[in-house]
Amino acid sequence: MVEYGMTIPETGPNAPTTADSVSGAPDATLTIRRPDVSDGAAMWRVARDSGSLDLNSSYAYLLLADHFADTCRIALMGDDVVGFVTGYRLPADPTRYFLWQVAVDERARGHRLAGRLIDAVIDDQPEVSSLVTTVTEDNTSSRRVFQRWAEQRGATLDEVTGFEAHHFPDGHEAEPLLVIDGIR
Ligand SMILES: CC(C)(COP(=O)(O)OP(=O)(O)OC[C@H]1O[C@@H](n2cnc3c(N)ncnc32)[C@H](O)[C@@H]1OP(=O)(O)O)[C@@H](O)C(=O)NCCC(=O)NCCS
């Protein structure tokens, strides 16, 4: 478990440039750890309230928290889940980590917590050498998270065709694929 005390520390690859405590909860300890099945409901709630994520079924978050715990992480402020990253290693190429969703609650945003979650899950998978994810054209904050994360890891970021609009049955917009290579 990674524990951050009262303020977000200034060391490490995702360090903020100024020391800033998490607003609204100055006494809360921020921690990042593997989820377990009892965290699935809170992950679903964070996804539901995120404003822009596709909300999967509650069952899917239980599966992720239970069966895919090694490749998912949650962030807690005190006892509250305020963020998560979900993903898995591609079955056909386990050196590639597919990041499915990353989300941070409104009250914990602005501290680059998403980058810390990604560091935490990647650093525990030494066999992984690249991260792939899909992001819609208009998701500026998410794109910024991946750009910055790639820069800080000294990695390259390329954008290629991912899931195209015609693949979806429900009018979903295209999801270009971001490929971040050389992350070690
Ligand atoms: C994407 C998300 C996880 C980032 O949360 P976070 O770690 O708290 O991110 P921060 O608020 O620290 O911002 C990260 C970067 O995005 C930038 N940013 C944030 N909101 C932005 C916006 N609306 N427009 C442009 N840039 C924005 C920040 O300035 C920061 O850039 P910097 O690193 O150059 O300073 C969070 O916004 C979220 O949960 N969004 C909804 C879910 C989602 O879209 N997930 C991604 C798809 S899977």
Short mmCIF file of N, CA, C and O and ligand atoms in Angstrom, two decimals, residues 14 17 46-47 49-54 82-84 86 99-118 133-136 138-149 151-152 175, ligand 1:
data_model
loop_
_atom_site.label_atom_id
_atom_site.label_comp_id
_atom_site.label_asym_id
_atom_site.label_seq_id
_atom_site.Cartn_x
_atom_site.Cartn_y
_atom_site.Cartn_z
N ASN A 14 5.39 11.65 -10.20
CA ASN A 14 4.17 12.44 -10.44
C ASN A 14 4.01 13.55 -9.43
O ASN A 14 2.90 14.00 -9.16
N THR A 17 4.05 20.40 -8.29
CA THR A 17 5.10 21.39 -8.19
C THR A 17 5.03 22.17 -6.88
O THR A 17 6.01 22.73 -6.44
N VAL A 46 -17.83 5.89 -8.01
CA VAL A 46 -16.89 6.90 -8.53
C VAL A 46 -17.06 7.01 -10.05
O VAL A 46 -17.09 8.12 -10.59
N ALA A 47 -17.20 5.89 -10.72
CA ALA A 47 -17.40 5.92 -12.18
C ALA A 47 -18.71 6.64 -12.52
O ALA A 47 -18.75 7.50 -13.40
N ASP A 49 -20.27 8.90 -10.87
CA ASP A 49 -20.26 10.33 -10.58
C ASP A 49 -19.18 11.08 -11.35
O ASP A 49 -19.03 12.29 -11.18
N SER A 50 -18.39 10.38 -12.15
CA SER A 50 -17.24 11.03 -12.79
C SER A 50 -17.63 12.05 -13.84
O SER A 50 -16.84 12.92 -14.18
N GLY A 51 -18.83 11.92 -14.38
CA GLY A 51 -19.27 12.92 -15.35
C GLY A 51 -19.04 12.52 -16.79
O GLY A 51 -19.79 12.90 -17.66
N SER A 52 -18.01 11.71 -17.06
CA SER A 52 -17.74 11.43 -18.47
C SER A 52 -17.43 9.98 -18.80
O SER A 52 -17.31 9.64 -19.97
N LEU A 53 -17.31 9.13 -17.81
CA LEU A 53 -16.99 7.74 -18.12
C LEU A 53 -18.21 6.97 -18.58
O LEU A 53 -19.32 7.23 -18.13
N ASP A 54 -17.99 5.98 -19.45
CA ASP A 54 -19.04 5.00 -19.71
C ASP A 54 -19.21 4.21 -18.42
O ASP A 54 -18.24 3.63 -17.90
N VAL A 82 -11.82 7.46 -3.53
CA VAL A 82 -11.94 8.71 -4.30
C VAL A 82 -11.34 8.58 -5.70
O VAL A 82 -11.30 9.56 -6.45
N GLY A 83 -10.89 7.40 -6.03
CA GLY A 83 -10.35 7.22 -7.38
C GLY A 83 -10.00 5.77 -7.62
O GLY A 83 -9.89 4.97 -6.69
N PHE A 84 -9.89 5.43 -8.90
CA PHE A 84 -9.47 4.06 -9.24
C PHE A 84 -8.87 4.04 -10.63
O PHE A 84 -9.10 4.95 -11.44
N THR A 86 -8.55 0.88 -13.58
CA THR A 86 -8.83 -0.52 -13.91
C THR A 86 -8.13 -0.87 -15.22
O THR A 86 -7.93 -0.01 -16.09
N LEU A 99 -5.18 -0.10 -20.11
CA LEU A 99 -5.85 0.68 -19.06
C LEU A 99 -7.28 0.92 -19.53
O LEU A 99 -7.52 1.54 -20.56
N TRP A 100 -8.22 0.39 -18.77
CA TRP A 100 -9.63 0.46 -19.17
C TRP A 100 -10.22 1.80 -18.73
O TRP A 100 -10.70 2.58 -19.56
N GLN A 101 -10.18 2.08 -17.45
CA GLN A 101 -10.74 3.35 -16.96
C GLN A 101 -9.89 3.89 -15.82
O GLN A 101 -9.37 3.11 -15.01
N VAL A 102 -9.79 5.22 -15.78
CA VAL A 102 -9.20 5.87 -14.61
C VAL A 102 -10.14 7.01 -14.24
O VAL A 102 -10.62 7.72 -15.12
N ALA A 103 -10.42 7.15 -12.96
CA ALA A 103 -11.34 8.21 -12.53
C ALA A 103 -10.94 8.71 -11.16
O ALA A 103 -10.43 7.96 -10.33
N VAL A 104 -11.15 10.00 -10.97
CA VAL A 104 -10.89 10.64 -9.68
C VAL A 104 -12.12 11.47 -9.33
O VAL A 104 -12.64 12.21 -10.18
N ASP A 105 -12.60 11.32 -8.11
CA ASP A 105 -13.75 12.09 -7.62
C ASP A 105 -13.44 13.58 -7.70
O ASP A 105 -12.31 13.99 -7.45
N GLU A 106 -14.47 14.37 -7.99
CA GLU A 106 -14.31 15.84 -8.06
C GLU A 106 -13.49 16.38 -6.90
O GLU A 106 -12.60 17.20 -7.08
N ARG A 107 -13.81 15.92 -5.67
CA ARG A 107 -13.19 16.52 -4.49
C ARG A 107 -11.70 16.21 -4.37
O ARG A 107 -10.98 16.86 -3.60
N ALA A 108 -11.22 15.23 -5.13
CA ALA A 108 -9.79 14.88 -5.05
C ALA A 108 -9.04 15.26 -6.32
O ALA A 108 -7.84 14.97 -6.45
N ARG A 109 -9.71 15.93 -7.24
CA ARG A 109 -9.04 16.27 -8.51
C ARG A 109 -8.05 17.42 -8.33
O ARG A 109 -8.11 18.17 -7.37
N GLY A 110 -7.18 17.56 -9.31
CA GLY A 110 -6.25 18.69 -9.30
C GLY A 110 -4.93 18.37 -8.62
O GLY A 110 -4.10 19.26 -8.43
N HIS A 111 -4.71 17.11 -8.27
CA HIS A 111 -3.48 16.72 -7.58
C HIS A 111 -2.74 15.63 -8.34
O HIS A 111 -1.90 14.93 -7.80
N ARG A 112 -3.13 15.47 -9.61
CA ARG A 112 -2.51 14.44 -10.46
C ARG A 112 -2.59 13.05 -9.83
O ARG A 112 -1.67 12.24 -9.94
N LEU A 113 -3.71 12.81 -9.19
CA LEU A 113 -3.91 11.51 -8.56
C LEU A 113 -4.01 10.40 -9.60
O LEU A 113 -3.56 9.27 -9.37
N ALA A 114 -4.57 10.73 -10.76
CA ALA A 114 -4.66 9.70 -11.82
C ALA A 114 -3.28 9.18 -12.18
O ALA A 114 -3.07 7.97 -12.30
N GLY A 115 -2.32 10.09 -12.32
CA GLY A 115 -0.95 9.68 -12.64
C GLY A 115 -0.35 8.81 -11.55
O GLY A 115 0.36 7.84 -11.82
N ARG A 116 -0.66 9.12 -10.31
CA ARG A 116 -0.15 8.31 -9.19
C ARG A 116 -0.76 6.92 -9.20
O ARG A 116 -0.09 5.92 -8.91
N LEU A 117 -2.05 6.85 -9.53
CA LEU A 117 -2.70 5.53 -9.62
C LEU A 117 -2.06 4.70 -10.72
O LEU A 117 -1.82 3.50 -10.56
N ILE A 118 -1.78 5.35 -11.84
CA ILE A 118 -1.18 4.62 -12.97
C ILE A 118 0.23 4.16 -12.60
O ILE A 118 0.63 3.03 -12.86
N THR A 133 -4.38 2.45 -24.16
CA THR A 133 -5.69 2.86 -23.66
C THR A 133 -6.43 3.55 -24.79
O THR A 133 -5.82 3.96 -25.77
N THR A 134 -7.72 3.68 -24.66
CA THR A 134 -8.46 4.46 -25.65
C THR A 134 -9.06 5.68 -24.98
O THR A 134 -9.45 5.62 -23.81
N VAL A 135 -9.07 6.78 -25.73
CA VAL A 135 -9.60 8.04 -25.19
C VAL A 135 -10.33 8.76 -26.32
O VAL A 135 -9.80 8.86 -27.43
N THR A 136 -11.50 9.27 -26.02
CA THR A 136 -12.22 10.02 -27.05
C THR A 136 -11.49 11.33 -27.36
O THR A 136 -10.71 11.83 -26.55
N ASP A 138 -12.46 14.32 -27.42
CA ASP A 138 -12.77 15.52 -26.63
C ASP A 138 -12.43 15.40 -25.15
O ASP A 138 -12.67 16.32 -24.38
N ASN A 139 -11.84 14.28 -24.72
CA ASN A 139 -11.55 14.13 -23.28
C ASN A 139 -10.18 14.75 -22.96
O ASN A 139 -9.17 14.08 -22.79
N THR A 140 -10.20 16.09 -22.85
CA THR A 140 -8.95 16.85 -22.72
C THR A 140 -8.18 16.50 -21.45
O THR A 140 -6.96 16.33 -21.49
N SER A 141 -8.89 16.40 -20.32
CA SER A 141 -8.16 16.16 -19.07
C SER A 141 -7.51 14.78 -19.09
O SER A 141 -6.37 14.61 -18.65
N SER A 142 -8.23 13.81 -19.64
CA SER A 142 -7.68 12.47 -19.71
C SER A 142 -6.47 12.43 -20.65
O SER A 142 -5.43 11.83 -20.31
N ARG A 143 -6.58 13.09 -21.79
CA ARG A 143 -5.45 13.13 -22.71
C ARG A 143 -4.24 13.77 -22.05
O ARG A 143 -3.10 13.34 -22.22
N ARG A 144 -4.49 14.82 -21.30
CA ARG A 144 -3.40 15.51 -20.59
C ARG A 144 -2.74 14.57 -19.57
O ARG A 144 -1.53 14.55 -19.41
N VAL A 145 -3.57 13.79 -18.86
CA VAL A 145 -3.03 12.83 -17.87
C VAL A 145 -2.05 11.88 -18.57
O VAL A 145 -0.94 11.65 -18.09
N PHE A 146 -2.44 11.33 -19.73
CA PHE A 146 -1.58 10.35 -20.39
C PHE A 146 -0.34 11.01 -20.99
O PHE A 146 0.76 10.45 -20.96
N GLN A 147 -0.51 12.24 -21.55
CA GLN A 147 0.65 12.96 -22.09
C GLN A 147 1.68 13.19 -21.00
O GLN A 147 2.87 12.92 -21.16
N ARG A 148 1.22 13.73 -19.88
CA ARG A 148 2.14 14.05 -18.78
C ARG A 148 2.78 12.77 -18.24
O ARG A 148 3.97 12.74 -17.95
N TRP A 149 1.96 11.73 -18.09
CA TRP A 149 2.49 10.48 -17.54
C TRP A 149 3.59 9.93 -18.45
O TRP A 149 4.65 9.53 -17.98
N GLU A 151 5.46 11.62 -20.55
CA GLU A 151 6.63 12.51 -20.44
C GLU A 151 7.44 12.16 -19.20
O GLU A 151 8.66 12.05 -19.24
N GLN A 152 6.73 11.99 -18.09
CA GLN A 152 7.44 11.75 -16.83
C GLN A 152 8.13 10.40 -16.80
O GLN A 152 9.10 10.22 -16.07
N GLU A 175 -13.07 5.78 -30.37
CA GLU A 175 -12.12 5.74 -29.24
C GLU A 175 -10.72 5.46 -29.82
O GLU A 175 -10.29 4.29 -29.90
C1 LIG B 1 -9.08 12.34 -15.98
C2 LIG B 1 -9.09 12.43 -14.45
C3 LIG B 1 -8.97 11.04 -13.88
C4 LIG B 1 -7.85 13.25 -14.02
O1 LIG B 1 -7.94 13.48 -12.62
P1 LIG B 1 -6.68 14.13 -11.82
O2 LIG B 1 -5.59 13.14 -11.67
O3 LIG B 1 -7.22 14.73 -10.56
O4 LIG B 1 -6.20 15.21 -12.83
P2 LIG B 1 -5.80 16.72 -12.57
O5 LIG B 1 -6.99 17.53 -12.18
O6 LIG B 1 -4.64 16.73 -11.63
O7 LIG B 1 -5.39 17.19 -14.02
C5 LIG B 1 -4.50 16.46 -14.82
C6 LIG B 1 -4.10 17.35 -15.98
O8 LIG B 1 -5.25 17.63 -16.80
C7 LIG B 1 -5.45 19.03 -16.90
N1 LIG B 1 -6.88 19.27 -16.91
C8 LIG B 1 -7.76 18.96 -15.94
N2 LIG B 1 -9.00 19.30 -16.32
C9 LIG B 1 -8.88 19.83 -17.57
C10 LIG B 1 -9.80 20.35 -18.52
N3 LIG B 1 -11.11 20.40 -18.27
N4 LIG B 1 -9.30 20.80 -19.70
C11 LIG B 1 -7.99 20.74 -19.97
N5 LIG B 1 -7.06 20.24 -19.12
C12 LIG B 1 -7.52 19.80 -17.94
C13 LIG B 1 -4.77 19.60 -15.67
O9 LIG B 1 -4.39 20.95 -15.86
C14 LIG B 1 -3.58 18.70 -15.54
O10 LIG B 1 -2.60 19.06 -16.48
P3 LIG B 1 -1.08 19.27 -16.01
O11 LIG B 1 -0.64 17.93 -15.50
O12 LIG B 1 -0.39 19.71 -17.22
O13 LIG B 1 -1.12 20.30 -14.91
C15 LIG B 1 -10.37 13.10 -13.91
O14 LIG B 1 -10.52 14.35 -14.56
C16 LIG B 1 -11.61 12.27 -14.13
O15 LIG B 1 -11.96 11.43 -13.30
N6 LIG B 1 -12.32 12.50 -15.25
C17 LIG B 1 -13.55 11.72 -15.53
C18 LIG B 1 -13.24 10.29 -15.94
C19 LIG B 1 -12.40 10.21 -17.20
O16 LIG B 1 -12.63 10.93 -18.17
N7 LIG B 1 -11.40 9.29 -17.19
C20 LIG B 1 -10.50 9.10 -18.29
C21 LIG B 1 -10.99 8.17 -19.33
S1 LIG B 1 -10.77 6.48 -18.86
#
